[in-house]
CSV table of C-alpha atoms and ligand atoms in Angstrom, one decimal:
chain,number,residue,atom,x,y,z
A,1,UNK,CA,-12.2,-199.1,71.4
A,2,UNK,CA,-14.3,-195.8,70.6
A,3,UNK,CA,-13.4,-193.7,73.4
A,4,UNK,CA,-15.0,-189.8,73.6
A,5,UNK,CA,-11.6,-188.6,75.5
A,6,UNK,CA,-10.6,-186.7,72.4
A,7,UNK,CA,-13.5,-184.8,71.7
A,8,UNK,CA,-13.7,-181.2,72.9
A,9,UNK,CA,-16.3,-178.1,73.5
A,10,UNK,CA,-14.5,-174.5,73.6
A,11,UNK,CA,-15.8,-171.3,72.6
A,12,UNK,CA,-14.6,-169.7,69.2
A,13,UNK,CA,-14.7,-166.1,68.0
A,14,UNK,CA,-14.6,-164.6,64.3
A,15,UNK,CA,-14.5,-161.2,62.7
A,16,UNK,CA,-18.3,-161.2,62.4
A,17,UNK,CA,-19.5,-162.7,65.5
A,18,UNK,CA,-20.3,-159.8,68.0
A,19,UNK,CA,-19.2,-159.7,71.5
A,20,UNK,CA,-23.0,-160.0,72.6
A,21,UNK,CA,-23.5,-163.6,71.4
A,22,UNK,CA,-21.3,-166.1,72.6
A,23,UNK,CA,-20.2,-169.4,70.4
A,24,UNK,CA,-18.9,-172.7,71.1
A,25,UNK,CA,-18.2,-175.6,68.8
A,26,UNK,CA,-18.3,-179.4,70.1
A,27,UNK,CA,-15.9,-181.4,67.8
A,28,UNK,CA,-17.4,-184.9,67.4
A,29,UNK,CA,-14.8,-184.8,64.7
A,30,UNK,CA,-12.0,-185.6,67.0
A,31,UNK,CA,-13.5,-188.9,67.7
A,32,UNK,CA,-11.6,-190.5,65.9
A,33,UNK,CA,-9.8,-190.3,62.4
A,34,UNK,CA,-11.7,-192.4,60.5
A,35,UNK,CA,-15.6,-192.1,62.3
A,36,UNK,CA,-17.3,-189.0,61.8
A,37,UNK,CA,-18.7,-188.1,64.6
A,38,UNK,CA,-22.4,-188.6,64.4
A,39,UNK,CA,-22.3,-191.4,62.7
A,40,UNK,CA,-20.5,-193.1,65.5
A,41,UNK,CA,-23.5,-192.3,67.8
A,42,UNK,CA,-26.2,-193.4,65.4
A,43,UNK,CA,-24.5,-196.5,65.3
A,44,UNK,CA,-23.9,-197.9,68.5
A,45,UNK,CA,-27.1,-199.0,69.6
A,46,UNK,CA,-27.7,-200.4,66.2
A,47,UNK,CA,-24.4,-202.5,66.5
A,48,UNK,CA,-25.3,-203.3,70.2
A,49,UNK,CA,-28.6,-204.6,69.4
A,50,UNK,CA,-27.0,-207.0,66.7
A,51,UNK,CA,-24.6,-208.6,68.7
A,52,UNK,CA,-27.2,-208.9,71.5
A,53,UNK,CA,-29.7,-210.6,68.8
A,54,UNK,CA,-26.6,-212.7,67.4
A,55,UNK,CA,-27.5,-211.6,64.1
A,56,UNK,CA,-25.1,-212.7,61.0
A,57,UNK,CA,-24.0,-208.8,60.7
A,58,UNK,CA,-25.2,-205.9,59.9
A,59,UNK,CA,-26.3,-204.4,56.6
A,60,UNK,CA,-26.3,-201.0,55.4
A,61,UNK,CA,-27.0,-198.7,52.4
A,62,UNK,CA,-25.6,-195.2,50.6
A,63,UNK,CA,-24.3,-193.8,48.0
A,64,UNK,CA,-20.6,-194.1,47.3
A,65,UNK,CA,-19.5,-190.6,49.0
A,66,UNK,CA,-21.3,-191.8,51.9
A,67,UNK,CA,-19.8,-190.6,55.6
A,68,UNK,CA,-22.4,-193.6,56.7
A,69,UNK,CA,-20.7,-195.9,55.1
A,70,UNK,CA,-17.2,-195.3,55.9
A,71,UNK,CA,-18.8,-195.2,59.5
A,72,UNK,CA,-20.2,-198.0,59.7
A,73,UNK,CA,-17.5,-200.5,58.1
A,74,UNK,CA,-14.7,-199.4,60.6
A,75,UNK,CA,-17.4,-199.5,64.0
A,76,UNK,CA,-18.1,-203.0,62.9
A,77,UNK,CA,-14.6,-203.8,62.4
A,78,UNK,CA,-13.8,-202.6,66.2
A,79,UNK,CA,-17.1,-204.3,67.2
A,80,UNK,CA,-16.2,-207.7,65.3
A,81,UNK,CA,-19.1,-208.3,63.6
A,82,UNK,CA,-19.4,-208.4,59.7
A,83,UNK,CA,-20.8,-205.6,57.7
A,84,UNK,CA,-22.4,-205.5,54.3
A,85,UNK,CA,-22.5,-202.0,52.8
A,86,UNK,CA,-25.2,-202.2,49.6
A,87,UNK,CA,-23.7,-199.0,47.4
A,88,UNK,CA,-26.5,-197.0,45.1
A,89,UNK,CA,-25.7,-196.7,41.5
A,90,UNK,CA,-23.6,-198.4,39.0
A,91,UNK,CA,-20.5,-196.3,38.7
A,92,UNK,CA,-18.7,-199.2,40.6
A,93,UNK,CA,-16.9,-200.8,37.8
A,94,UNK,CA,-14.8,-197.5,37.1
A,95,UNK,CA,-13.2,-196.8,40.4
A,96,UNK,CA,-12.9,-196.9,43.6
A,97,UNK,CA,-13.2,-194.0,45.5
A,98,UNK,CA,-11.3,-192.9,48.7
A,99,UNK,CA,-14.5,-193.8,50.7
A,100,UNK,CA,-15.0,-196.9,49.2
A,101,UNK,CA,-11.6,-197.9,49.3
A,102,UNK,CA,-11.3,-197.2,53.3
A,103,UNK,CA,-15.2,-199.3,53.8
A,104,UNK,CA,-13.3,-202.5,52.3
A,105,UNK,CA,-9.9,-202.0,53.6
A,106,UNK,CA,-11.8,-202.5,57.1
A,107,UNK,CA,-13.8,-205.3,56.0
A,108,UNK,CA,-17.0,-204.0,54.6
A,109,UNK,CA,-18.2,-206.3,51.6
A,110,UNK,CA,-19.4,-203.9,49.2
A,111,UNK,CA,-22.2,-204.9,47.2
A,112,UNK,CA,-23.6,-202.3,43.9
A,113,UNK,CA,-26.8,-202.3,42.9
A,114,UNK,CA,-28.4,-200.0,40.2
A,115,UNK,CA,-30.4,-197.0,41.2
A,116,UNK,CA,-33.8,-198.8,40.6
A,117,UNK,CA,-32.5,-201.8,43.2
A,118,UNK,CA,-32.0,-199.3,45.4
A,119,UNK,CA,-34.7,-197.5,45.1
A,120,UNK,CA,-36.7,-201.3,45.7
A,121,UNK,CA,-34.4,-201.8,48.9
A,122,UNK,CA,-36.8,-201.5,51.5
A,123,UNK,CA,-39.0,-204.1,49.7
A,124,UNK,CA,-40.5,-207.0,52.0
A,125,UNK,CA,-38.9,-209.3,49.3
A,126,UNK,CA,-35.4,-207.7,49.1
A,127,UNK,CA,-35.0,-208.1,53.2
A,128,UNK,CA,-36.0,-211.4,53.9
A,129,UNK,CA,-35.0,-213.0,50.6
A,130,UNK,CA,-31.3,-211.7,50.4
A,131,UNK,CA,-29.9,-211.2,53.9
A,132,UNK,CA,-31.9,-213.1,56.5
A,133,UNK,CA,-30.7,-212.6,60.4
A,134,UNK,CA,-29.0,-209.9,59.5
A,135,UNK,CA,-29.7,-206.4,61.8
A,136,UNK,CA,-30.7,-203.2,58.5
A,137,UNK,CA,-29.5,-200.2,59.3
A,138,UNK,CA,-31.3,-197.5,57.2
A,139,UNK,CA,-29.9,-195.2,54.9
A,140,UNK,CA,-27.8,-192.7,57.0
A,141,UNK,CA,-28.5,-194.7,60.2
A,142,UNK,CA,-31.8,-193.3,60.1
A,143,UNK,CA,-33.8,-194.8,62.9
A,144,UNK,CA,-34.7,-194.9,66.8
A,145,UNK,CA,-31.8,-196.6,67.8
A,146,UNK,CA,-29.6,-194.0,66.0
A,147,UNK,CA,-31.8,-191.1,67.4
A,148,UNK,CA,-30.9,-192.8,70.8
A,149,UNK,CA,-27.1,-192.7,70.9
A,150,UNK,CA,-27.1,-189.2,69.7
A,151,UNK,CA,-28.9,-188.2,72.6
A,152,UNK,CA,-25.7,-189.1,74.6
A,153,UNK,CA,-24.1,-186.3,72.3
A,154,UNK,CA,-25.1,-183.1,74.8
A,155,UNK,CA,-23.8,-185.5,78.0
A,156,UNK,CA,-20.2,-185.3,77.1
A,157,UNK,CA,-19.9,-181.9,78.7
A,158,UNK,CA,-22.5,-180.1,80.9
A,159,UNK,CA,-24.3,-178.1,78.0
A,160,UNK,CA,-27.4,-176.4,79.8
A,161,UNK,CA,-25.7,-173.0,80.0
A,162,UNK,CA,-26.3,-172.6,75.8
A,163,UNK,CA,-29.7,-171.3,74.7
A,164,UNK,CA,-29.2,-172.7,71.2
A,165,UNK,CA,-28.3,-176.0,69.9
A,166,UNK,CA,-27.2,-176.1,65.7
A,167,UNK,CA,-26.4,-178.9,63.8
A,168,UNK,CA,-26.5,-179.6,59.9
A,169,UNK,CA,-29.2,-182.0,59.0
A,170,UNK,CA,-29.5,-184.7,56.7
A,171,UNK,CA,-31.7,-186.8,57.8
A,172,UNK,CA,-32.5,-185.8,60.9
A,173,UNK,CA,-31.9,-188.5,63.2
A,174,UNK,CA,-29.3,-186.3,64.6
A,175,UNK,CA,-31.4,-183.8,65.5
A,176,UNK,CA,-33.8,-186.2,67.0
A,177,UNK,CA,-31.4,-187.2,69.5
A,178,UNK,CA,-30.1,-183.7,70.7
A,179,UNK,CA,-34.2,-182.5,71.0
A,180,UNK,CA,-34.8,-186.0,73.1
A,181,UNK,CA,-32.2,-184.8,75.2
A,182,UNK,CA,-32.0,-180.8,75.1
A,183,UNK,CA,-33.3,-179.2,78.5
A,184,UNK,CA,-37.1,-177.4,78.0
A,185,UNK,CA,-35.0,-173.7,78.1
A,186,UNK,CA,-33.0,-175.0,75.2
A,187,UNK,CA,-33.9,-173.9,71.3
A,188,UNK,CA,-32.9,-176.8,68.5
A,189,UNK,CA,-32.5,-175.6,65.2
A,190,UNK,CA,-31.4,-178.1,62.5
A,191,UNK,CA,-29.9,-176.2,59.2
A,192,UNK,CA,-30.9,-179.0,56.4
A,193,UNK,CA,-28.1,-179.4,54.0
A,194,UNK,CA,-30.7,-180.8,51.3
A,195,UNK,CA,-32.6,-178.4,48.6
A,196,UNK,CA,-36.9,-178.4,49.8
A,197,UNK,CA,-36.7,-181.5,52.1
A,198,UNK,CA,-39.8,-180.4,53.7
A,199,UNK,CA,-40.6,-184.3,54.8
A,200,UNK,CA,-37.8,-183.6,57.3
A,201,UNK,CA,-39.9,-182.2,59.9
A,202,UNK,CA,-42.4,-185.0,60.1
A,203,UNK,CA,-39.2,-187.7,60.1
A,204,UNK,CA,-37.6,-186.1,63.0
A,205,UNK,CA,-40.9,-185.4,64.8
A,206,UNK,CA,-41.3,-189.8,64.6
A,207,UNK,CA,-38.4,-190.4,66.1
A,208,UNK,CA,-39.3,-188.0,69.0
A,209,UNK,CA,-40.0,-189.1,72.5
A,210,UNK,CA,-44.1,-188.7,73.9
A,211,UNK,CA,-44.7,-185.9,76.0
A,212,UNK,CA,-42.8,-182.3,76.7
A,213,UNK,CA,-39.3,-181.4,74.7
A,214,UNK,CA,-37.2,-178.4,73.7
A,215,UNK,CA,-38.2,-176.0,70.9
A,216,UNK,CA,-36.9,-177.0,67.7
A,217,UNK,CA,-37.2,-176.1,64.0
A,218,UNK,CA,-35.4,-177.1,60.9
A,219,UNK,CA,-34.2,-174.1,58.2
A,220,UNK,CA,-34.5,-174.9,54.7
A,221,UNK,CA,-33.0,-171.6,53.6
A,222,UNK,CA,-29.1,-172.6,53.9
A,223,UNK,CA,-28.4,-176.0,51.4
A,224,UNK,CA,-26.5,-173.8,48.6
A,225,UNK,CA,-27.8,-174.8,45.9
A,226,UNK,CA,-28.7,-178.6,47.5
A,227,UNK,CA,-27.1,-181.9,48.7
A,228,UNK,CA,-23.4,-181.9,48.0
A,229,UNK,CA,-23.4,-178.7,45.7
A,230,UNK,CA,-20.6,-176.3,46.9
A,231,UNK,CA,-20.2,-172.8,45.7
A,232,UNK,CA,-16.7,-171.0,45.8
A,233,UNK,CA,-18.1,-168.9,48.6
A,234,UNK,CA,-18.9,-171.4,50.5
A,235,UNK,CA,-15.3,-172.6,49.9
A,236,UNK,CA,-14.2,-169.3,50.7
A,237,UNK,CA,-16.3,-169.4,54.1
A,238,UNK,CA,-14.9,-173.1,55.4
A,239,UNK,CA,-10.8,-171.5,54.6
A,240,UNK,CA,-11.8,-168.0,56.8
A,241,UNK,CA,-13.6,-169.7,59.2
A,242,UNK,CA,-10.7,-172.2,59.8
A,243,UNK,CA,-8.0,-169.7,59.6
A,244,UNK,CA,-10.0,-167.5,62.1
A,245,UNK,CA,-10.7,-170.6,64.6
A,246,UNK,CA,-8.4,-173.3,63.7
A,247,UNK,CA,-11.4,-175.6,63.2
A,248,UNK,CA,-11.7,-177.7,59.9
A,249,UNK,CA,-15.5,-177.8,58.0
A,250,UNK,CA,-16.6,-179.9,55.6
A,251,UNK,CA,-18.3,-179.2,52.3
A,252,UNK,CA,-21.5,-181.1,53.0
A,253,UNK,CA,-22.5,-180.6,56.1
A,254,UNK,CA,-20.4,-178.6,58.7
A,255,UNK,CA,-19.6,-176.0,56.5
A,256,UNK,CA,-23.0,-175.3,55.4
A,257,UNK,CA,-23.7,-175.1,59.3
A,258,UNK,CA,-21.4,-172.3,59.9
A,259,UNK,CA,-22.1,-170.6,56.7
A,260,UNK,CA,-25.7,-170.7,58.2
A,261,UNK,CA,-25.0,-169.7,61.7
A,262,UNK,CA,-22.7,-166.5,60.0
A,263,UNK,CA,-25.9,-165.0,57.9
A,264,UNK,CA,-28.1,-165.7,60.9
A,265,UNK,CA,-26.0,-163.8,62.9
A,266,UNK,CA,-25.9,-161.1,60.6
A,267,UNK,CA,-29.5,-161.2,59.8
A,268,UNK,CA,-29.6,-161.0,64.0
A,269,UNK,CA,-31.7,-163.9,64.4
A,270,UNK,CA,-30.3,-164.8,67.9
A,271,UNK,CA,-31.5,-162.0,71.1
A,272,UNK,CA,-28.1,-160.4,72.7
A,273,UNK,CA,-26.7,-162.3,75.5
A,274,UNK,CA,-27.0,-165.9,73.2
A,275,UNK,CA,-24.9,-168.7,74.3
A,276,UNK,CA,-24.5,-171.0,70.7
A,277,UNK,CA,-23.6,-174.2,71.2
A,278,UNK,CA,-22.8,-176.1,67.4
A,279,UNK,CA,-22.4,-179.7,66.8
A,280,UNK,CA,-19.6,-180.1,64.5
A,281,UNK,CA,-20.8,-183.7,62.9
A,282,UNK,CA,-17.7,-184.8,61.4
A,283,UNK,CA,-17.2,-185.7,57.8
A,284,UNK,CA,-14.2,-184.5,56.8
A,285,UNK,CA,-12.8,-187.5,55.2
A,286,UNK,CA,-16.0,-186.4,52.7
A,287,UNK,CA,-13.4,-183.1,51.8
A,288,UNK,CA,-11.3,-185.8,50.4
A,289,UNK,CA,-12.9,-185.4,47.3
A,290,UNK,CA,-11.9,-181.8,46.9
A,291,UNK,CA,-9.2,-181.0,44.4
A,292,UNK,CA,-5.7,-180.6,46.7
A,293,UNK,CA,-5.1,-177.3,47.4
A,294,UNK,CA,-9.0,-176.1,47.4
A,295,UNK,CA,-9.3,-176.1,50.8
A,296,UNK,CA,-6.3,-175.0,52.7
A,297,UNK,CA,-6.0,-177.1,56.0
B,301,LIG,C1,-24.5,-187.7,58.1
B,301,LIG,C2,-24.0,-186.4,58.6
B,301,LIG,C3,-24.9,-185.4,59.1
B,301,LIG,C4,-26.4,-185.6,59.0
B,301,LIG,O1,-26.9,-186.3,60.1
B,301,LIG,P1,-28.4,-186.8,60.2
B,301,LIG,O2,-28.5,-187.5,61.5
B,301,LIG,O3,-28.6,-187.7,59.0
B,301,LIG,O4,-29.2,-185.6,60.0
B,301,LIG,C5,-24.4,-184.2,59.5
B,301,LIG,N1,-23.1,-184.0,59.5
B,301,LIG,C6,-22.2,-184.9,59.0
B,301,LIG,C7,-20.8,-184.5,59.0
B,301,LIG,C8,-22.6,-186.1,58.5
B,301,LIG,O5,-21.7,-187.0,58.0
């Protein structure tokens, strides 16, 4: 069982956060080892609504690096139900990668496809022809039911004392769920981890409840060169930050949030007297394919 007894929220300080502006990180990380923390939310309703439908399993897509993925094999495994994980591109005959590897070990059948099948995944023909009564999860558990369980994700603790809400954004399901489920007072921001994905905006605004909800935005200024491309300062940033706060980043996503928050800070984009509240999202097992010794927790 998932349970949400490990995860924490406690406030953090650094060298160049000023006494005026207060921070606090909520560690979806600690969910458990294996389940990054969003992930697990984005899932559960999807999972529930399979077994309610008594579908065959549940089918999902990404690349092979993919914190989805490794997500959603070991939630089905704890659920019971079987998983098919369809993996973009056609490296798959060389190796196995760590994320890979931990997808079958719990049960995920792994199927490659080349890029071009993938790009043709959504077809009418490719659903119904190769995996009837089975429940699709989108790419990065990118739908309403996902947006759902991550508006569970500011109920863990009370959360209405912060005036801003950060997370990294990938999709933006994510961020969906926390502007569903921020209070009106509340400012969103999403800090998008890909290079110009100005289509971002109008996905997260679709998965938005009708009628009055917190102020967001998403800034486009902080992928670092785009998805998955790390610089050594932002390798730097992730070993201060963690010897400063004891909390572990990842490369992808988490990192880039903090390196974000840190030049918005200095750039004194939040008023004095700013409660910060960020989502940490998970994905460390993605550090995994870091060289040893690069990152230093
Ligand atoms: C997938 C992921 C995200 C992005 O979440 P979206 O809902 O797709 O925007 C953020 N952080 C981590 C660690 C992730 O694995």
């Amino acid at each position: 069982m998932i349970s949400y007894d490990n995860i924490t929220l406690a406030s953090f300080k650094t060298s160049w956060l000023p006494d005026t502006i207060q921070a606090a990180m909520l560690r979806l990380d600690k969910l458990h080892p294996e389940i990054s923390g969003n992930k697990w939310f984005k899932l559960k309703y999807n999972i529930a609504a399979a077994k309610a439908n008594n579908d065959n399993g549940i089918i999902t897509y990404g690349g092979a690096y993919s914190n989805h993925i490794a997500a959603t094999a070991l939630a089905c495994k704890e659920a019971g139900i079987n998983c098919m994980g369809i993996i973009r591109g056609e490296e798959h005959h060389q190796h196995m990668n760590h994320t890979l590897k931990m997808a079958d070990a719990n049960g995920m059948d792994l199927v490659f496809v080349t890029r071009e099948e993938y790009r043709n995944r959504n077809s009418h023909e490719t659903r119904e022809g190769l995996y009837p009564d089975y429940h699709i999860i989108p790419e990065g558990g990118h739908n309403a039911l996902g947006a759902k369980g991550c508006e569970e994700i500011l109920s863990i603790f009370p959360t209405s004392e912060y005036t801003h809400i950060l997370c990294a954004v990938g999709t933006g399901t994510t961020l969906a769920g926390l502007i569903n489920s921020a209070a009106p007072h509340q400012q969103v921001v999403g800090i998008s981890v890909l290079k110009g994905a100005h289509y971002l905006e109008k996905e997260v605004a679709d998965l938005l409840k009708s009628g009055q909800h917190a102020d967001w935005k998403i800034l486009h200024e902080f992928h670092g060169g785009g998805y998955a491309k790390k610089s050594p300062q932002l390798i730097d940033f992730i070993n201060t930050f963690y010897r400063e706060t004891g909390i572990p980043t990842d490369i992808i996503y988490t990192g880039k949030l903090i390196l974000a928050f840190s030049e918005l800070v200095q750039h004194g984009y939040f008023p004095n007297g700013s409660k910060i509240l960020l989502i940490h999202t998970g994905g460390l097992q993605g550090n995994l394919s870091l060289t040893p010794g690069v990152l230093s927790f």
